[in-house]
Amino acid sequence: MNLDLVIFDMDGVIFDSEKDYYEATQIAADKLGMDYSLAYYKQFIGAGTDAMRAQMIEDYGGDAQLIDDFLRISEENVHPLVEAGELKLKPGFVELSQYLQANDIAYTLASSNYKSEIEFFLEHTDVDPASFETIISADDVAEAKPAPDIFNKAWKKSGAPAKEKTIVIEDSFNGIKAANNAEIPVIMVPDIIQPTEEQRKTTVAILDDLISVREYLKNNY
């Protein structure tokens, strides 16, 4: 096996959470009378809340209070769904993680979400935090994706294996750019955002789901 480390993004890769996030933000926007859409939301996927807040303040006329209210209401809409068991694992994550464990391949979580949110999601699902070699969040780095910080830190804290023996699994353009900037090969598993020709050129594969990722790793590593 010519693979030492797999680095997972979380939202849209391990959890089917992006649709819930969008619905929560749309509810908040409607409540606050904001002009908002899925097309607008897509630019923030993978980038983290801080980047979203900064850009939205600029786009909505510098009204920081409006955006803080928007983010607060959005979070208030997401948490009850998670507590009610509505947050689902993406198809194939269990099978892929079992395959990695069986082949002694370490895997790590590297998310632009905050540590408190990651812990909240893991607590309310069947994913054991201890199964990850390490967990890196937005709290651990100076810059979120598309900067390479999150993936470089996850890679380093996981033993810094040869980067050609490391794979990132991502669903977002920001995440793919971050992996490219970290010079770590990346597989895209599309979620809300569908790939363009750019992603076909900057990934090692674009696959339908994590079951397909397992088969790809079996056949190529």
XYZ file of N, CA and C in Angstrom:
663
model
N 0.853 -1.202 0.000
C 0.000 0.000 0.000
C 0.884 1.245 0.000
N 0.755 2.029 -1.052
C 1.605 3.206 -1.221
C 0.881 4.479 -0.788
N 0.195 4.389 0.346
C -0.558 5.523 0.883
C -0.386 5.538 2.394
N -0.016 6.683 2.944
C 0.240 6.786 4.380
C -0.808 7.596 5.138
N -1.498 8.512 4.446
C -2.385 9.436 5.152
C -3.507 9.916 4.244
N -4.718 9.933 4.796
C -5.869 10.547 4.131
C -6.359 11.690 5.019
N -6.539 12.853 4.425
C -7.033 14.029 5.149
C -8.446 14.333 4.661
N -9.418 14.213 5.554
C -10.816 14.468 5.226
C -11.200 15.903 5.550
N -11.847 16.565 4.624
C -12.673 17.717 4.971
C -13.886 17.162 5.724
N -14.634 18.015 6.413
C -15.778 17.524 7.172
C -17.108 17.803 6.486
N -17.476 19.072 6.374
C -18.793 19.429 5.849
C -18.877 19.124 4.358
N -19.844 18.305 4.007
C -20.023 17.929 2.615
C -19.208 16.724 2.198
N -18.296 16.266 3.075
C -17.478 15.085 2.779
C -17.803 13.961 3.761
N -17.641 14.232 5.052
C -18.010 13.235 6.068
C -19.499 13.347 6.400
N -19.967 14.588 6.548
C -21.371 14.819 6.884
C -22.113 15.474 5.732
N -23.365 15.089 5.573
C -24.221 15.715 4.567
C -24.819 16.981 5.167
N -23.944 17.938 5.435
C -24.314 19.115 6.221
C -24.506 20.386 5.406
N -23.952 20.444 4.192
C -24.017 21.701 3.448
C -25.453 22.101 3.121
N -26.293 21.124 2.817
C -27.696 21.451 2.511
C -28.388 22.013 3.753
N -28.078 21.428 4.918
C -28.651 21.938 6.158
C -28.170 23.359 6.436
N -26.854 23.596 6.210
C -26.309 24.932 6.403
C -27.022 25.942 5.506
N -27.161 25.589 4.235
C -27.795 26.536 3.321
C -29.232 26.827 3.741
N -29.979 25.780 4.075
C -31.365 25.990 4.484
C -31.448 26.881 5.719
N -30.526 26.671 6.662
C -30.506 27.478 7.877
C -30.188 28.938 7.572
N -29.240 29.149 6.661
C -28.886 30.533 6.311
C -30.006 31.206 5.522
N -30.704 30.448 4.691
C -31.806 31.042 3.921
C -32.951 31.446 4.846
N -33.213 30.620 5.850
C -34.246 30.973 6.839
C -33.867 32.267 7.555
N -32.584 32.365 7.936
C -32.107 33.575 8.618
C -32.225 34.794 7.716
N -31.825 34.630 6.456
C -31.892 35.745 5.509
C -33.332 36.203 5.301
N -34.238 35.249 5.165
C -35.656 35.606 4.980
C -36.190 36.347 6.199
N -35.799 35.888 7.377
C -36.266 36.520 8.616
C -35.783 37.960 8.730
N -34.572 38.197 8.217
C -33.974 39.528 8.318
C -34.220 40.386 7.080
N -34.956 39.860 6.114
C -35.274 40.621 4.905
C -34.079 40.843 3.992
N -33.155 39.889 3.952
C -31.933 40.018 3.152
C -32.116 39.376 1.779
N -31.551 40.010 0.767
C -31.499 39.427 -0.576
C -30.393 38.372 -0.568
N -30.759 37.107 -0.741
C -29.827 36.003 -0.499
C -30.244 34.825 -1.355
N -29.274 33.991 -1.762
C -29.596 32.866 -2.635
C -28.550 31.765 -2.498
N -28.876 30.585 -3.032
C -27.920 29.480 -3.050
C -26.687 29.841 -3.866
N -26.884 30.542 -4.975
C -25.744 30.941 -5.813
C -24.771 31.816 -5.015
N -25.308 32.707 -4.198
C -24.450 33.555 -3.359
C -23.755 32.723 -2.287
N -24.489 31.809 -1.665
C -23.941 30.974 -0.588
C -22.780 30.109 -1.058
N -22.836 29.630 -2.283
C -21.854 28.657 -2.779
C -20.411 29.154 -2.683
N -20.210 30.456 -2.815
C -18.843 30.980 -2.782
C -18.168 30.761 -1.434
N -18.962 30.546 -0.379
C -18.402 30.421 0.967
C -18.171 28.975 1.391
N -18.617 28.016 0.600
C -18.463 26.612 0.973
C -16.984 26.271 1.082
N -16.611 25.763 2.236
C -15.222 25.388 2.488
C -14.345 26.485 3.030
N -14.845 27.728 3.042
C -13.990 28.858 3.414
C -14.040 29.197 4.900
N -15.094 28.776 5.604
C -15.190 29.061 7.027
C -16.019 30.294 7.330
N -16.479 30.372 8.571
C -17.399 31.436 8.985
C -16.746 32.807 8.990
N -15.487 32.898 9.398
C -14.823 34.204 9.458
C -14.758 34.853 8.081
N -14.386 34.057 7.077
C -14.310 34.584 5.709
C -15.698 34.972 5.217
N -16.692 34.157 5.546
C -18.068 34.457 5.151
C -18.540 35.757 5.794
N -18.269 35.910 7.081
C -18.695 37.119 7.793
C -18.052 38.358 7.184
N -16.745 38.319 6.946
C -16.034 39.484 6.405
C -16.582 39.879 5.040
N -16.788 38.899 4.164
C -17.282 39.208 2.825
C -18.715 39.708 2.856
N -19.542 39.115 3.717
C -20.936 39.531 3.779
C -21.082 40.935 4.352
N -20.255 41.282 5.314
C -20.292 42.654 5.838
C -20.011 43.650 4.711
N -19.023 43.316 3.887
C -18.700 44.188 2.747
C -19.853 44.233 1.745
N -20.431 43.059 1.452
C -21.489 42.989 0.438
C -22.801 43.617 0.900
N -23.014 43.634 2.213
C -24.274 44.185 2.743
C -24.063 45.558 3.379
N -23.202 46.338 2.778
C -23.070 47.748 3.119
C -22.403 48.041 4.440
N -21.561 47.113 4.920
C -20.825 47.365 6.149
C -21.632 47.155 7.421
N -22.784 46.523 7.308
C -23.671 46.341 8.466
C -23.267 45.076 9.235
N -22.291 45.228 10.144
C -21.773 44.086 10.889
C -22.840 43.467 11.788
N -23.700 44.309 12.367
C -24.737 43.782 13.261
C -25.711 42.888 12.502
N -26.060 43.295 11.281
C -26.957 42.488 10.456
C -26.347 41.104 10.208
N -25.077 41.079 9.852
C -24.428 39.805 9.525
C -24.234 38.954 10.776
N -23.929 39.583 11.901
C -23.815 38.819 13.148
C -25.167 38.204 13.537
N -26.242 38.959 13.325
C -27.581 38.410 13.586
C -27.879 37.260 12.629
N -27.515 37.441 11.373
C -27.703 36.404 10.356
C -26.979 35.115 10.747
N -25.727 35.221 11.173
C -24.949 34.036 11.551
C -25.502 33.384 12.820
N -25.922 34.215 13.766
C -26.482 33.675 15.015
C -27.761 32.898 14.736
N -28.672 33.479 13.956
C -29.940 32.814 13.651
C -29.688 31.534 12.844
N -28.729 31.604 11.938
C -28.381 30.418 11.143
C -27.941 29.280 12.045
N -27.056 29.582 12.989
C -26.558 28.551 13.910
C -27.696 28.002 14.764
N -28.574 28.877 15.197
C -29.713 28.445 16.013
C -30.616 27.484 15.243
N -30.644 27.618 13.912
C -31.462 26.731 13.086
C -30.787 25.394 12.827
N -29.454 25.363 12.834
C -28.720 24.135 12.542
C -28.694 23.196 13.741
N -28.393 23.716 14.910
C -28.177 22.869 16.077
C -29.356 21.960 16.431
N -30.601 22.447 16.389
C -31.711 21.535 16.682
C -31.801 20.367 15.697
N -31.455 20.608 14.435
C -31.467 19.529 13.450
C -30.450 18.454 13.818
N -29.261 18.891 14.241
C -28.211 17.949 14.622
C -28.634 17.171 15.862
N -29.176 17.870 16.848
C -29.610 17.223 18.095
C -30.741 16.224 17.849
N -31.515 16.467 16.811
C -32.633 15.576 16.487
C -32.190 14.396 15.624
N -30.895 14.320 15.341
C -30.386 13.201 14.563
C -30.514 13.372 13.066
N -30.723 14.612 12.619
C -30.912 14.859 11.198
C -29.594 14.957 10.426
N -28.483 15.094 11.125
C -27.186 15.182 10.450
C -26.739 13.774 10.065
N -26.639 13.512 8.781
C -26.336 12.173 8.292
C -24.901 12.087 7.771
N -24.322 10.901 7.939
C -23.028 10.630 7.334
C -23.189 10.522 5.827
N -22.181 10.958 5.097
C -22.195 10.786 3.651
C -22.029 9.304 3.323
N -22.683 8.839 2.287
C -22.588 7.419 1.913
C -21.130 6.995 1.699
N -20.764 5.895 2.344
C -19.435 5.332 2.139
C -18.397 5.726 3.166
N -18.711 6.669 4.063
C -17.677 7.072 5.023
C -17.316 5.916 5.952
N -18.311 5.194 6.433
C -18.029 4.068 7.338
C -17.164 3.034 6.632
N -17.535 2.674 5.412
C -16.788 1.665 4.665
C -15.368 2.131 4.350
N -15.220 3.398 3.978
C -13.889 3.919 3.672
C -13.023 3.964 4.921
N -13.576 4.420 6.036
C -12.786 4.490 7.264
C -12.388 3.094 7.732
N -13.280 2.121 7.569
C -12.935 0.745 7.928
C -11.816 0.203 7.042
N -11.857 0.534 5.776
C -10.799 0.113 4.846
C -9.452 0.719 5.244
N -9.464 2.007 5.592
C -8.227 2.668 5.997
C -7.668 2.040 7.271
N -8.545 1.777 8.226
C -8.111 1.149 9.479
C -7.524 -0.239 9.217
N -8.183 -1.006 8.362
C -7.733 -2.375 8.078
C -6.365 -2.401 7.401
N -6.043 -1.307 6.706
C -4.774 -1.236 5.993
C -3.748 -0.328 6.673
N -4.022 0.011 7.927
C -3.110 0.830 8.731
C -2.757 2.148 8.064
N -3.761 2.765 7.446
C -3.596 4.085 6.835
C -4.226 5.110 7.771
N -3.437 6.028 8.259
C -3.951 7.051 9.170
C -4.896 7.990 8.426
N -5.889 8.492 9.158
C -6.728 9.522 8.554
C -7.020 10.621 9.574
N -7.117 11.811 9.045
C -7.164 13.042 9.830
C -8.331 13.895 9.358
N -8.852 14.719 10.249
C -9.933 15.644 9.912
C -9.374 17.062 9.868
N -9.641 17.774 8.771
C -9.171 19.155 8.618
C -10.321 19.991 8.077
N -10.941 20.769 8.957
C -12.163 21.490 8.609
C -12.025 22.981 8.859
N -12.659 23.770 7.993
C -12.712 25.216 8.198
C -13.737 25.606 9.251
N -14.446 24.638 9.784
C -15.401 24.916 10.853
C -14.655 25.127 12.168
N -15.354 25.700 13.146
C -14.758 25.913 14.467
C -14.681 24.590 15.234
N -13.733 24.510 16.153
C -13.555 23.291 16.947
C -14.830 22.941 17.704
N -15.506 23.937 18.259
C -16.726 23.680 19.035
C -17.807 23.041 18.169
N -17.895 23.467 16.903
C -18.881 22.899 15.992
C -18.507 21.477 15.602
N -17.226 21.247 15.324
C -16.764 19.898 14.987
C -17.092 18.947 16.133
N -16.775 19.359 17.361
C -17.046 18.514 18.524
C -18.546 18.268 18.696
N -19.344 19.288 18.436
C -20.800 19.166 18.542
C -21.320 18.150 17.531
N -20.832 18.233 16.294
C -21.277 17.300 15.254
C -20.855 15.871 15.577
N -19.598 15.688 15.983
C -19.111 14.347 16.278
C -19.860 13.745 17.475
N -20.152 14.597 18.458
C -20.856 14.134 19.665
C -22.240 13.588 19.330
N -22.877 14.161 18.312
C -24.253 13.791 17.992
C -24.345 12.822 16.813
N -23.231 12.195 16.473
C -23.226 11.170 15.424
C -22.455 9.956 15.954
N -22.299 8.968 15.108
C -21.594 7.756 15.519
C -20.116 7.786 15.134
N -19.584 8.961 14.871
C -18.176 9.067 14.489
C -17.340 9.298 15.744
N -16.391 8.407 15.984
C -15.533 8.490 17.158
C -14.380 9.452 16.883
N -14.275 10.564 17.639
C -13.162 11.500 17.414
C -11.796 10.834 17.520
N -11.703 9.796 18.354
C -10.419 9.125 18.565
C -9.959 8.338 17.346
N -10.861 8.121 16.383
C -10.468 7.383 15.182
C -9.584 8.225 14.264
N -9.649 9.540 14.432
C -8.818 10.430 13.613
C -7.430 10.576 14.230
N -6.426 10.594 13.377
C -5.050 10.806 13.837
C -4.938 12.141 14.565
N -5.577 13.146 14.003
C -5.676 14.458 14.636
C -6.875 15.172 14.038
N -7.312 16.243 14.678
C -8.409 17.065 14.163
C -7.937 18.517 14.164
N -7.962 19.127 12.965
C -7.547 20.519 12.820
C -8.763 21.343 12.413
N -8.952 22.467 13.105
C -10.098 23.335 12.852
C -9.634 24.734 12.479
N -10.609 25.599 12.202
C -10.303 26.998 11.895
C -9.611 27.685 13.069
N -9.851 27.199 14.280
C -9.236 27.794 15.471
C -7.723 27.556 15.512
N -7.248 26.579 14.761
C -5.851 26.164 14.854
C -4.928 26.857 13.857
N -5.485 27.663 12.957
C -4.665 28.257 11.886
C -4.968 29.743 11.730
N -4.025 30.427 11.124
C -4.191 31.863 10.912
C -5.157 32.152 9.769
N -5.103 31.343 8.721
C -5.948 31.576 7.546
C -6.684 30.299 7.167
N -7.973 30.457 6.866
C -8.784 29.317 6.438
C -8.572 29.054 4.948
N -9.159 27.974 4.461
C -9.108 27.664 3.037
C -9.651 28.850 2.226
N -9.070 29.163 1.084
C -8.146 28.391 0.261
C -6.662 28.500 0.632
N -6.330 29.178 1.727
C -4.936 29.129 2.200
C -4.594 27.682 2.561
N -3.329 27.288 2.454
C -2.943 25.894 2.693
C -2.794 25.525 4.159
N -2.972 26.487 5.077
C -2.629 26.306 6.487
C -3.245 25.058 7.112
N -4.558 24.855 6.901
C -5.251 23.745 7.557
C -4.683 22.403 7.120
N -4.482 22.247 5.824
C -3.978 20.961 5.335
C -2.514 20.751 5.695
N -1.729 21.808 5.645
C -0.321 21.664 6.040
C -0.192 21.297 7.515
N -1.029 21.907 8.357
C -0.954 21.599 9.784
C -1.439 20.179 10.051
N -2.521 19.775 9.379
C -3.028 18.410 9.543
C -1.983 17.392 9.097
N -1.347 17.661 7.983
C -0.305 16.777 7.456
C 0.875 16.690 8.423
N 1.316 17.836 8.921
C 2.471 17.861 9.820
C 2.157 17.143 11.132
N 0.971 17.408 11.712
C 0.613 16.785 12.995
C 0.325 15.290 12.848
N 0.141 14.846 11.614
C -0.091 13.428 11.359
C 1.192 12.699 10.979
N 2.340 13.325 11.232
C 3.616 12.662 11.005
C 4.375 13.112 9.785
N 3.790 14.027 9.015
C 4.453 14.581 7.825
C 4.983 13.504 6.881
N 4.117 12.574 6.447
C 4.562 11.591 5.464
C 4.824 12.269 4.119
N 5.422 11.554 3.203
C 5.632 12.110 1.860
C 4.297 12.598 1.305
N 4.281 13.791 0.741
C 3.006 14.345 0.274
C 2.424 13.535 -0.867
N 3.266 12.879 -1.648
C 2.732 12.048 -2.725
C 2.080 10.771 -2.191
N 2.280 10.494 -0.884
C 1.625 9.360 -0.231
C 0.489 9.833 0.681
N 0.037 11.053 0.419
C -1.058 11.662 1.167
C -2.163 12.044 0.194
N -3.412 11.915 0.619
C -4.560 12.311 -0.201
C -5.499 13.169 0.631
N -5.939 14.277 0.069
C -7.004 15.096 0.657
C -8.309 14.728 -0.041
N -9.397 14.651 0.710
C -10.724 14.449 0.127
C -11.557 15.691 0.397
N -12.017 16.318 -0.671
C -12.701 17.603 -0.590
C -13.945 17.627 -1.467
N -14.841 18.553 -1.157
C -16.018 18.762 -1.993
C -16.089 20.178 -2.547
N -15.287 21.092 -2.019
C -15.432 22.505 -2.376
C -14.260 23.021 -3.203
N -14.523 24.071 -3.968
C -13.464 24.707 -4.736
C -12.410 25.300 -3.803
N -12.861 25.924 -2.701
C -11.910 26.503 -1.747
C -11.006 25.429 -1.156
N -11.586 24.258 -0.859
C -10.804 23.167 -0.300
C -9.807 22.601 -1.293
N -10.224 22.482 -2.553
C -9.313 21.986 -3.588
C -8.155 22.954 -3.774
N -8.442 24.240 -3.787
C -7.369 25.235 -3.907
C -6.417 25.163 -2.720
N -6.977 24.921 -1.523
C -6.125 24.808 -0.332
C -5.198 23.605 -0.447
N -5.718 22.488 -0.918
C -4.884 21.292 -1.113
C -3.815 21.545 -2.172
N -4.219 22.200 -3.261
C -3.245 22.551 -4.301
C -2.153 23.453 -3.738
N -2.548 24.425 -2.930
C -1.574 25.354 -2.337
C -0.653 24.644 -1.348
N -1.161 23.576 -0.729
C -0.340 22.778 0.186
C 0.488 21.729 -0.557
N 0.253 21.613 -1.863
C 0.956 20.647 -2.723
C 0.690 19.204 -2.280
N -0.584 18.959 -1.897
C -1.025 17.615 -1.532
C -2.077 17.172 -2.551
N -1.949 15.984 -3.128
C -2.950 15.501 -4.087
C -4.345 15.494 -3.473
N -5.345 15.784 -4.307
C -6.705 15.918 -3.784
C -7.710 15.220 -4.689
N -8.652 14.512 -4.056
C -9.803 13.916 -4.736
C -11.017 14.769 -4.427
N -11.800 15.086 -5.451
C -13.050 15.807 -5.240
C -14.216 14.826 -5.243
N -15.056 14.925 -4.214
C -16.326 14.213 -4.178
C -17.403 15.297 -4.140
N -17.977 15.651 -5.278
C -18.887 16.796 -5.332
C -20.097 16.649 -4.420
N -20.500 17.776 -3.854
C -21.690 17.822 -3.015
C -22.648 18.840 -3.632
N -22.728 20.032 -3.089
C -23.584 21.071 -3.673
C -22.960 21.635 -4.945
N -21.645 21.799 -4.930
C -20.942 22.404 -6.063
C -20.473 21.318 -7.024
N -20.793 21.478 -8.295
C -20.347 20.540 -9.318
C -19.037 21.021 -9.950
N -18.163 20.083 -10.324
C -16.845 20.471 -10.832
C -16.914 21.147 -12.192
N -15.917 21.977 -12.428
C -15.721 22.589 -13.740
C -14.430 22.012 -14.326
N -14.056 22.497 -15.469
C -12.825 22.017 -16.096
C -11.613 22.299 -15.218
N -11.648 23.394 -14.465
C -10.529 23.718 -13.577
C -10.313 22.613 -12.535
N -11.406 22.122 -11.938
C -11.262 21.074 -10.922
C -10.795 19.757 -11.555
N -11.171 19.519 -12.785
C -10.704 18.305 -13.458
C -9.196 18.341 -13.673
N -8.658 19.545 -13.810
C -7.219 19.698 -14.032
C -6.430 19.720 -12.725
N -7.078 20.070 -11.614
C -6.348 20.295 -10.363
C -6.622 19.233 -9.294
N -7.289 18.154 -9.689
C -7.523 17.023 -8.782
C -6.963 15.754 -9.424
N -6.708 14.742 -8.607
C -6.262 13.462 -9.163
C -7.444 12.624 -9.619
N -8.639 12.927 -9.079
C -9.857 12.230 -9.483
C -11.068 13.008 -8.996
N -12.174 12.877 -9.719
C -13.475 13.378 -9.279
C -14.388 12.168 -9.223
N -14.865 11.837 -8.022
C -15.595 10.596 -7.795
C -16.964 10.869 -7.175
N -17.887 9.954 -7.411
C -19.278 10.194 -7.028
C -19.522 10.154 -5.530
N -18.799 9.286 -4.819
C -19.052 9.110 -3.395
C -17.836 8.460 -2.741
N -17.908 8.252 -1.427
C -16.751 7.725 -0.705
C -16.539 6.233 -0.948
N -17.581 5.520 -1.363
C -17.388 4.133 -1.798
C -16.473 4.117 -3.021
N -16.709 5.039 -3.940
C -15.859 5.146 -5.131
C -14.440 5.535 -4.754
N -14.296 6.349 -3.711
C -12.956 6.706 -3.235
C -12.236 5.463 -2.723
N -12.942 4.634 -1.961
C -12.326 3.397 -1.466
C -11.830 2.536 -2.627
N -12.627 2.386 -3.644
C -12.240 1.569 -4.802
C -11.070 2.199 -5.551
N -11.092 3.522 -5.644
C -9.986 4.231 -6.302
C -8.671 3.999 -5.552
N -8.719 4.101 -4.230
C -7.519 3.900 -3.437
C -7.023 2.455 -3.554
N -7.937 1.493 -3.545
C -7.579 0.084 -3.717
C -6.831 -0.150 -5.026
N -7.305 0.502 -6.077
C -6.787 0.248 -7.419
C -5.563 1.076 -7.774
N -5.332 2.162 -7.060
C -4.260 3.082 -7.450
C -3.144 3.214 -6.426
N -3.325 2.653 -5.242
C -2.291 2.763 -4.215
C -1.933 1.383 -3.654
